[in-house]
Amino acid sequence: MTTVEQIQEALGVIRPHLQADGGDVEFVSMSDDGVVSVRLKGACGSCPMALMTLKSGIEAQLKESYPDVKKVVSV
């Protein structure tokens, strides 16, 4: 089972790429059924490409590293 610490560490690897474009990601929660909730901040919060960043970037990376992560949602 993936831990909150592992998710936060993985987001820490992704974070510099978002920060380079004026954005950021904040971990909110992880459910028992593998749904990770995050909050996109800064430029990522209002960017028209935010959904692509969330699904193709953050979700893809977390699912690759942690197969029990089923989905990443923005709250």
mmCIF file of N, CA and C in Angstrom:
data_model
loop_
_atom_site.group_PDB
_atom_site.id
_atom_site.type_symbol
_atom_site.label_atom_id
_atom_site.label_comp_id
_atom_site.label_asym_id
_atom_site.label_seq_id
_atom_site.Cartn_x
_atom_site.Cartn_y
_atom_site.Cartn_z
ATOM 1 N N MET A 1 0.842 -1.186 0.000
ATOM 2 C CA MET A 1 0.000 0.000 0.000
ATOM 3 C C MET A 1 0.890 1.253 0.000
ATOM 4 N N THR A 2 0.576 2.140 -0.878
ATOM 5 C CA THR A 2 1.330 3.385 -0.988
ATOM 6 C C THR A 2 1.022 4.279 0.206
ATOM 7 N N THR A 3 2.064 4.900 0.732
ATOM 8 C CA THR A 3 1.879 5.778 1.891
ATOM 9 C C THR A 3 1.788 7.239 1.456
ATOM 10 N N VAL A 4 1.254 8.046 2.337
ATOM 11 C CA VAL A 4 1.173 9.485 2.108
ATOM 12 C C VAL A 4 2.577 10.048 1.882
ATOM 13 N N GLU A 5 3.541 9.562 2.645
ATOM 14 C CA GLU A 5 4.917 10.037 2.516
ATOM 15 C C GLU A 5 5.468 9.744 1.126
ATOM 16 N N GLN A 6 5.148 8.576 0.569
ATOM 17 C CA GLN A 6 5.620 8.230 -0.770
ATOM 18 C C GLN A 6 4.998 9.156 -1.817
ATOM 19 N N ILE A 7 3.712 9.450 -1.667
ATOM 20 C CA ILE A 7 3.038 10.358 -2.603
ATOM 21 C C ILE A 7 3.655 11.753 -2.506
ATOM 22 N N GLN A 8 3.874 12.224 -1.290
ATOM 23 C CA GLN A 8 4.462 13.553 -1.112
ATOM 24 C C GLN A 8 5.875 13.612 -1.685
ATOM 25 N N GLU A 9 6.626 12.539 -1.545
ATOM 26 C CA GLU A 9 7.979 12.489 -2.111
ATOM 27 C C GLU A 9 7.924 12.533 -3.638
ATOM 28 N N ALA A 10 6.993 11.791 -4.233
ATOM 29 C CA ALA A 10 6.845 11.793 -5.693
ATOM 30 C C ALA A 10 6.419 13.178 -6.190
ATOM 31 N N LEU A 11 5.519 13.826 -5.463
ATOM 32 C CA LEU A 11 5.104 15.173 -5.848
ATOM 33 C C LEU A 11 6.280 16.142 -5.734
ATOM 34 N N GLY A 12 7.173 15.890 -4.780
ATOM 35 C CA GLY A 12 8.369 16.712 -4.632
ATOM 36 C C GLY A 12 9.275 16.648 -5.849
ATOM 37 N N VAL A 13 9.258 15.512 -6.549
ATOM 38 C CA VAL A 13 10.050 15.364 -7.772
ATOM 39 C C VAL A 13 9.388 16.128 -8.921
ATOM 40 N N ILE A 14 8.064 16.120 -8.960
ATOM 41 C CA ILE A 14 7.296 16.796 -10.014
ATOM 42 C C ILE A 14 7.288 18.308 -9.801
ATOM 43 N N ARG A 15 7.240 18.725 -8.548
ATOM 44 C CA ARG A 15 7.051 20.136 -8.165
ATOM 45 C C ARG A 15 7.992 21.124 -8.876
ATOM 46 N N PRO A 16 9.310 20.863 -8.979
ATOM 47 C CA PRO A 16 10.191 21.850 -9.635
ATOM 48 C C PRO A 16 9.797 22.161 -11.077
ATOM 49 N N HIS A 17 9.245 21.176 -11.787
ATOM 50 C CA HIS A 17 8.816 21.402 -13.168
ATOM 51 C C HIS A 17 7.627 22.361 -13.207
ATOM 52 N N LEU A 18 6.725 22.222 -12.259
ATOM 53 C CA LEU A 18 5.577 23.121 -12.183
ATOM 54 C C LEU A 18 6.009 24.513 -11.731
ATOM 55 N N GLN A 19 6.907 24.554 -10.767
ATOM 56 C CA GLN A 19 7.380 25.836 -10.242
ATOM 57 C C GLN A 19 8.139 26.627 -11.307
ATOM 58 N N ALA A 20 8.783 25.932 -12.225
ATOM 59 C CA ALA A 20 9.510 26.615 -13.298
ATOM 60 C C ALA A 20 8.563 27.426 -14.180
ATOM 61 N N ASP A 21 7.283 27.023 -14.200
ATOM 62 C CA ASP A 21 6.278 27.734 -14.986
ATOM 63 C C ASP A 21 5.371 28.591 -14.107
ATOM 64 N N GLY A 22 5.755 28.799 -12.862
ATOM 65 C CA GLY A 22 4.985 29.657 -11.969
ATOM 66 C C GLY A 22 3.854 28.964 -11.237
ATOM 67 N N GLY A 23 3.837 27.637 -11.255
ATOM 68 C CA GLY A 23 2.778 26.885 -10.589
ATOM 69 C C GLY A 23 3.310 26.046 -9.448
ATOM 70 N N ASP A 24 2.433 25.225 -8.907
ATOM 71 C CA ASP A 24 2.816 24.314 -7.829
ATOM 72 C C ASP A 24 1.700 23.300 -7.643
ATOM 73 N N VAL A 25 1.994 22.259 -6.893
ATOM 74 C CA VAL A 25 0.999 21.252 -6.555
ATOM 75 C C VAL A 25 1.088 20.993 -5.058
ATOM 76 N N GLU A 26 -0.068 20.842 -4.437
ATOM 77 C CA GLU A 26 -0.138 20.586 -2.996
ATOM 78 C C GLU A 26 -0.919 19.299 -2.768
ATOM 79 N N PHE A 27 -0.366 18.372 -2.001
ATOM 80 C CA PHE A 27 -1.061 17.145 -1.639
ATOM 81 C C PHE A 27 -2.199 17.492 -0.688
ATOM 82 N N VAL A 28 -3.383 16.927 -0.932
ATOM 83 C CA VAL A 28 -4.532 17.153 -0.061
ATOM 84 C C VAL A 28 -4.879 15.880 0.702
ATOM 85 N N SER A 29 -5.097 14.770 -0.024
ATOM 86 C CA SER A 29 -5.471 13.524 0.652
ATOM 87 C C SER A 29 -5.295 12.340 -0.291
ATOM 88 N N MET A 30 -5.382 11.151 0.309
ATOM 89 C CA MET A 30 -5.358 9.917 -0.451
ATOM 90 C C MET A 30 -6.403 8.991 0.153
ATOM 91 N N SER A 31 -7.300 8.487 -0.680
ATOM 92 C CA SER A 31 -8.355 7.605 -0.180
ATOM 93 C C SER A 31 -7.889 6.155 -0.191
ATOM 94 N N ASP A 32 -8.622 5.319 0.513
ATOM 95 C CA ASP A 32 -8.289 3.895 0.578
ATOM 96 C C ASP A 32 -8.458 3.200 -0.774
ATOM 97 N N ASP A 33 -9.262 3.791 -1.669
ATOM 98 C CA ASP A 33 -9.481 3.174 -2.977
ATOM 99 C C ASP A 33 -8.538 3.706 -4.059
ATOM 100 N N GLY A 34 -7.463 4.404 -3.661
ATOM 101 C CA GLY A 34 -6.418 4.797 -4.588
ATOM 102 C C GLY A 34 -6.615 6.121 -5.302
ATOM 103 N N VAL A 35 -7.478 6.978 -4.776
ATOM 104 C CA VAL A 35 -7.691 8.293 -5.370
ATOM 105 C C VAL A 35 -6.868 9.317 -4.587
ATOM 106 N N VAL A 36 -5.965 9.995 -5.290
ATOM 107 C CA VAL A 36 -5.119 11.021 -4.690
ATOM 108 C C VAL A 36 -5.710 12.379 -5.055
ATOM 109 N N SER A 37 -5.952 13.210 -4.046
ATOM 110 C CA SER A 37 -6.462 14.561 -4.268
ATOM 111 C C SER A 37 -5.322 15.551 -4.094
ATOM 112 N N VAL A 38 -5.201 16.445 -5.062
ATOM 113 C CA VAL A 38 -4.171 17.477 -5.023
ATOM 114 C C VAL A 38 -4.821 18.828 -5.323
ATOM 115 N N ARG A 39 -4.110 19.878 -4.988
ATOM 116 C CA ARG A 39 -4.550 21.236 -5.320
ATOM 117 C C ARG A 39 -3.483 21.867 -6.187
ATOM 118 N N LEU A 40 -3.871 22.273 -7.400
ATOM 119 C CA LEU A 40 -2.949 22.983 -8.284
ATOM 120 C C LEU A 40 -2.961 24.446 -7.875
ATOM 121 N N LYS A 41 -1.785 25.019 -7.746
ATOM 122 C CA LYS A 41 -1.654 26.380 -7.232
ATOM 123 C C LYS A 41 -0.896 27.262 -8.208
ATOM 124 N N GLY A 42 -0.945 28.555 -7.957
ATOM 125 C CA GLY A 42 -0.221 29.506 -8.788
ATOM 126 C C GLY A 42 -0.726 29.481 -10.214
ATOM 127 N N ALA A 43 0.181 29.540 -11.162
ATOM 128 C CA ALA A 43 -0.186 29.554 -12.578
ATOM 129 C C ALA A 43 -0.931 28.277 -12.973
ATOM 130 N N CYS A 44 -0.669 27.169 -12.295
ATOM 131 C CA CYS A 44 -1.335 25.902 -12.625
ATOM 132 C C CYS A 44 -2.820 25.940 -12.272
ATOM 133 N N GLY A 45 -3.186 26.749 -11.305
ATOM 134 C CA GLY A 45 -4.576 26.824 -10.893
ATOM 135 C C GLY A 45 -5.477 27.444 -11.940
ATOM 136 N N SER A 46 -4.932 28.307 -12.786
ATOM 137 C CA SER A 46 -5.749 28.991 -13.785
ATOM 138 C C SER A 46 -5.333 28.674 -15.216
ATOM 139 N N CYS A 47 -4.384 27.803 -15.384
ATOM 140 C CA CYS A 47 -3.863 27.481 -16.719
ATOM 141 C C CYS A 47 -4.862 26.623 -17.500
ATOM 142 N N PRO A 48 -5.076 26.939 -18.779
ATOM 143 C CA PRO A 48 -5.975 26.117 -19.587
ATOM 144 C C PRO A 48 -5.444 24.687 -19.802
ATOM 145 N N MET A 49 -4.164 24.491 -19.575
ATOM 146 C CA MET A 49 -3.562 23.158 -19.737
ATOM 147 C C MET A 49 -3.508 22.387 -18.409
ATOM 148 N N ALA A 50 -4.162 22.895 -17.384
ATOM 149 C CA ALA A 50 -4.084 22.282 -16.054
ATOM 150 C C ALA A 50 -4.574 20.838 -16.058
ATOM 151 N N LEU A 51 -5.654 20.540 -16.768
ATOM 152 C CA LEU A 51 -6.166 19.169 -16.796
ATOM 153 C C LEU A 51 -5.152 18.230 -17.441
ATOM 154 N N MET A 52 -4.504 18.685 -18.507
ATOM 155 C CA MET A 52 -3.484 17.862 -19.156
ATOM 156 C C MET A 52 -2.300 17.651 -18.211
ATOM 157 N N THR A 53 -1.895 18.703 -17.518
ATOM 158 C CA THR A 53 -0.806 18.587 -16.542
ATOM 159 C C THR A 53 -1.181 17.586 -15.461
ATOM 160 N N LEU A 54 -2.415 17.660 -15.001
ATOM 161 C CA LEU A 54 -2.884 16.767 -13.943
ATOM 162 C C LEU A 54 -2.886 15.313 -14.408
ATOM 163 N N LYS A 55 -3.475 15.049 -15.566
ATOM 164 C CA LYS A 55 -3.640 13.671 -16.039
ATOM 165 C C LYS A 55 -2.373 13.108 -16.692
ATOM 166 N N SER A 56 -1.792 13.857 -17.614
ATOM 167 C CA SER A 56 -0.637 13.346 -18.367
ATOM 168 C C SER A 56 0.664 13.473 -17.595
ATOM 169 N N GLY A 57 0.716 14.387 -16.658
ATOM 170 C CA GLY A 57 1.936 14.590 -15.888
ATOM 171 C C GLY A 57 1.872 13.949 -14.518
ATOM 172 N N ILE A 58 1.097 14.545 -13.651
ATOM 173 C CA ILE A 58 1.059 14.114 -12.252
ATOM 174 C C ILE A 58 0.469 12.715 -12.114
ATOM 175 N N GLU A 59 -0.713 12.489 -12.675
ATOM 176 C CA GLU A 59 -1.355 11.178 -12.537
ATOM 177 C C GLU A 59 -0.524 10.079 -13.178
ATOM 178 N N ALA A 60 -0.007 10.319 -14.368
ATOM 179 C CA ALA A 60 0.788 9.300 -15.058
ATOM 180 C C ALA A 60 2.020 8.919 -14.241
ATOM 181 N N GLN A 61 2.697 9.907 -13.679
ATOM 182 C CA GLN A 61 3.896 9.649 -12.886
ATOM 183 C C GLN A 61 3.564 8.847 -11.621
ATOM 184 N N LEU A 62 2.512 9.249 -10.928
ATOM 185 C CA LEU A 62 2.147 8.545 -9.697
ATOM 186 C C LEU A 62 1.688 7.124 -9.981
ATOM 187 N N LYS A 63 0.898 6.920 -11.038
ATOM 188 C CA LYS A 63 0.424 5.581 -11.372
ATOM 189 C C LYS A 63 1.571 4.675 -11.803
ATOM 190 N N GLU A 64 2.554 5.236 -12.479
ATOM 191 C CA GLU A 64 3.712 4.444 -12.904
ATOM 192 C C GLU A 64 4.533 4.006 -11.694
ATOM 193 N N SER A 65 4.719 4.907 -10.758
ATOM 194 C CA SER A 65 5.526 4.605 -9.576
ATOM 195 C C SER A 65 4.778 3.767 -8.545
ATOM 196 N N TYR A 66 3.460 3.980 -8.461
ATOM 197 C CA TYR A 66 2.650 3.334 -7.426
ATOM 198 C C TYR A 66 1.376 2.781 -8.067
ATOM 199 N N PRO A 67 1.392 1.514 -8.476
ATOM 200 C CA PRO A 67 0.259 0.930 -9.185
ATOM 201 C C PRO A 67 -1.071 0.965 -8.419
ATOM 202 N N ASP A 68 -1.031 1.099 -7.103
ATOM 203 C CA ASP A 68 -2.296 1.146 -6.375
ATOM 204 C C ASP A 68 -2.946 2.526 -6.421
ATOM 205 N N VAL A 69 -2.255 3.523 -6.999
ATOM 206 C CA VAL A 69 -2.875 4.819 -7.258
ATOM 207 C C VAL A 69 -3.730 4.655 -8.513
ATOM 208 N N LYS A 70 -5.025 4.850 -8.383
ATOM 209 C CA LYS A 70 -5.962 4.647 -9.487
ATOM 210 C C LYS A 70 -6.288 5.926 -10.248
ATOM 211 N N LYS A 71 -6.264 7.061 -9.531
ATOM 212 C CA LYS A 71 -6.677 8.313 -10.157
ATOM 213 C C LYS A 71 -6.151 9.473 -9.326
ATOM 214 N N VAL A 72 -5.886 10.595 -9.998
ATOM 215 C CA VAL A 72 -5.502 11.827 -9.321
ATOM 216 C C VAL A 72 -6.536 12.882 -9.703
ATOM 217 N N VAL A 73 -7.085 13.547 -8.695
ATOM 218 C CA VAL A 73 -8.096 14.594 -8.936
ATOM 219 C C VAL A 73 -7.638 15.890 -8.324
ATOM 220 N N SER A 74 -8.100 16.977 -8.916
ATOM 221 C CA SER A 74 -7.807 18.309 -8.395
ATOM 222 C C SER A 74 -8.999 18.787 -7.587
ATOM 223 N N VAL A 75 -8.726 19.332 -6.419
ATOM 224 C CA VAL A 75 -9.810 19.839 -5.563
ATOM 225 C C VAL A 75 -9.675 21.324 -5.358
#
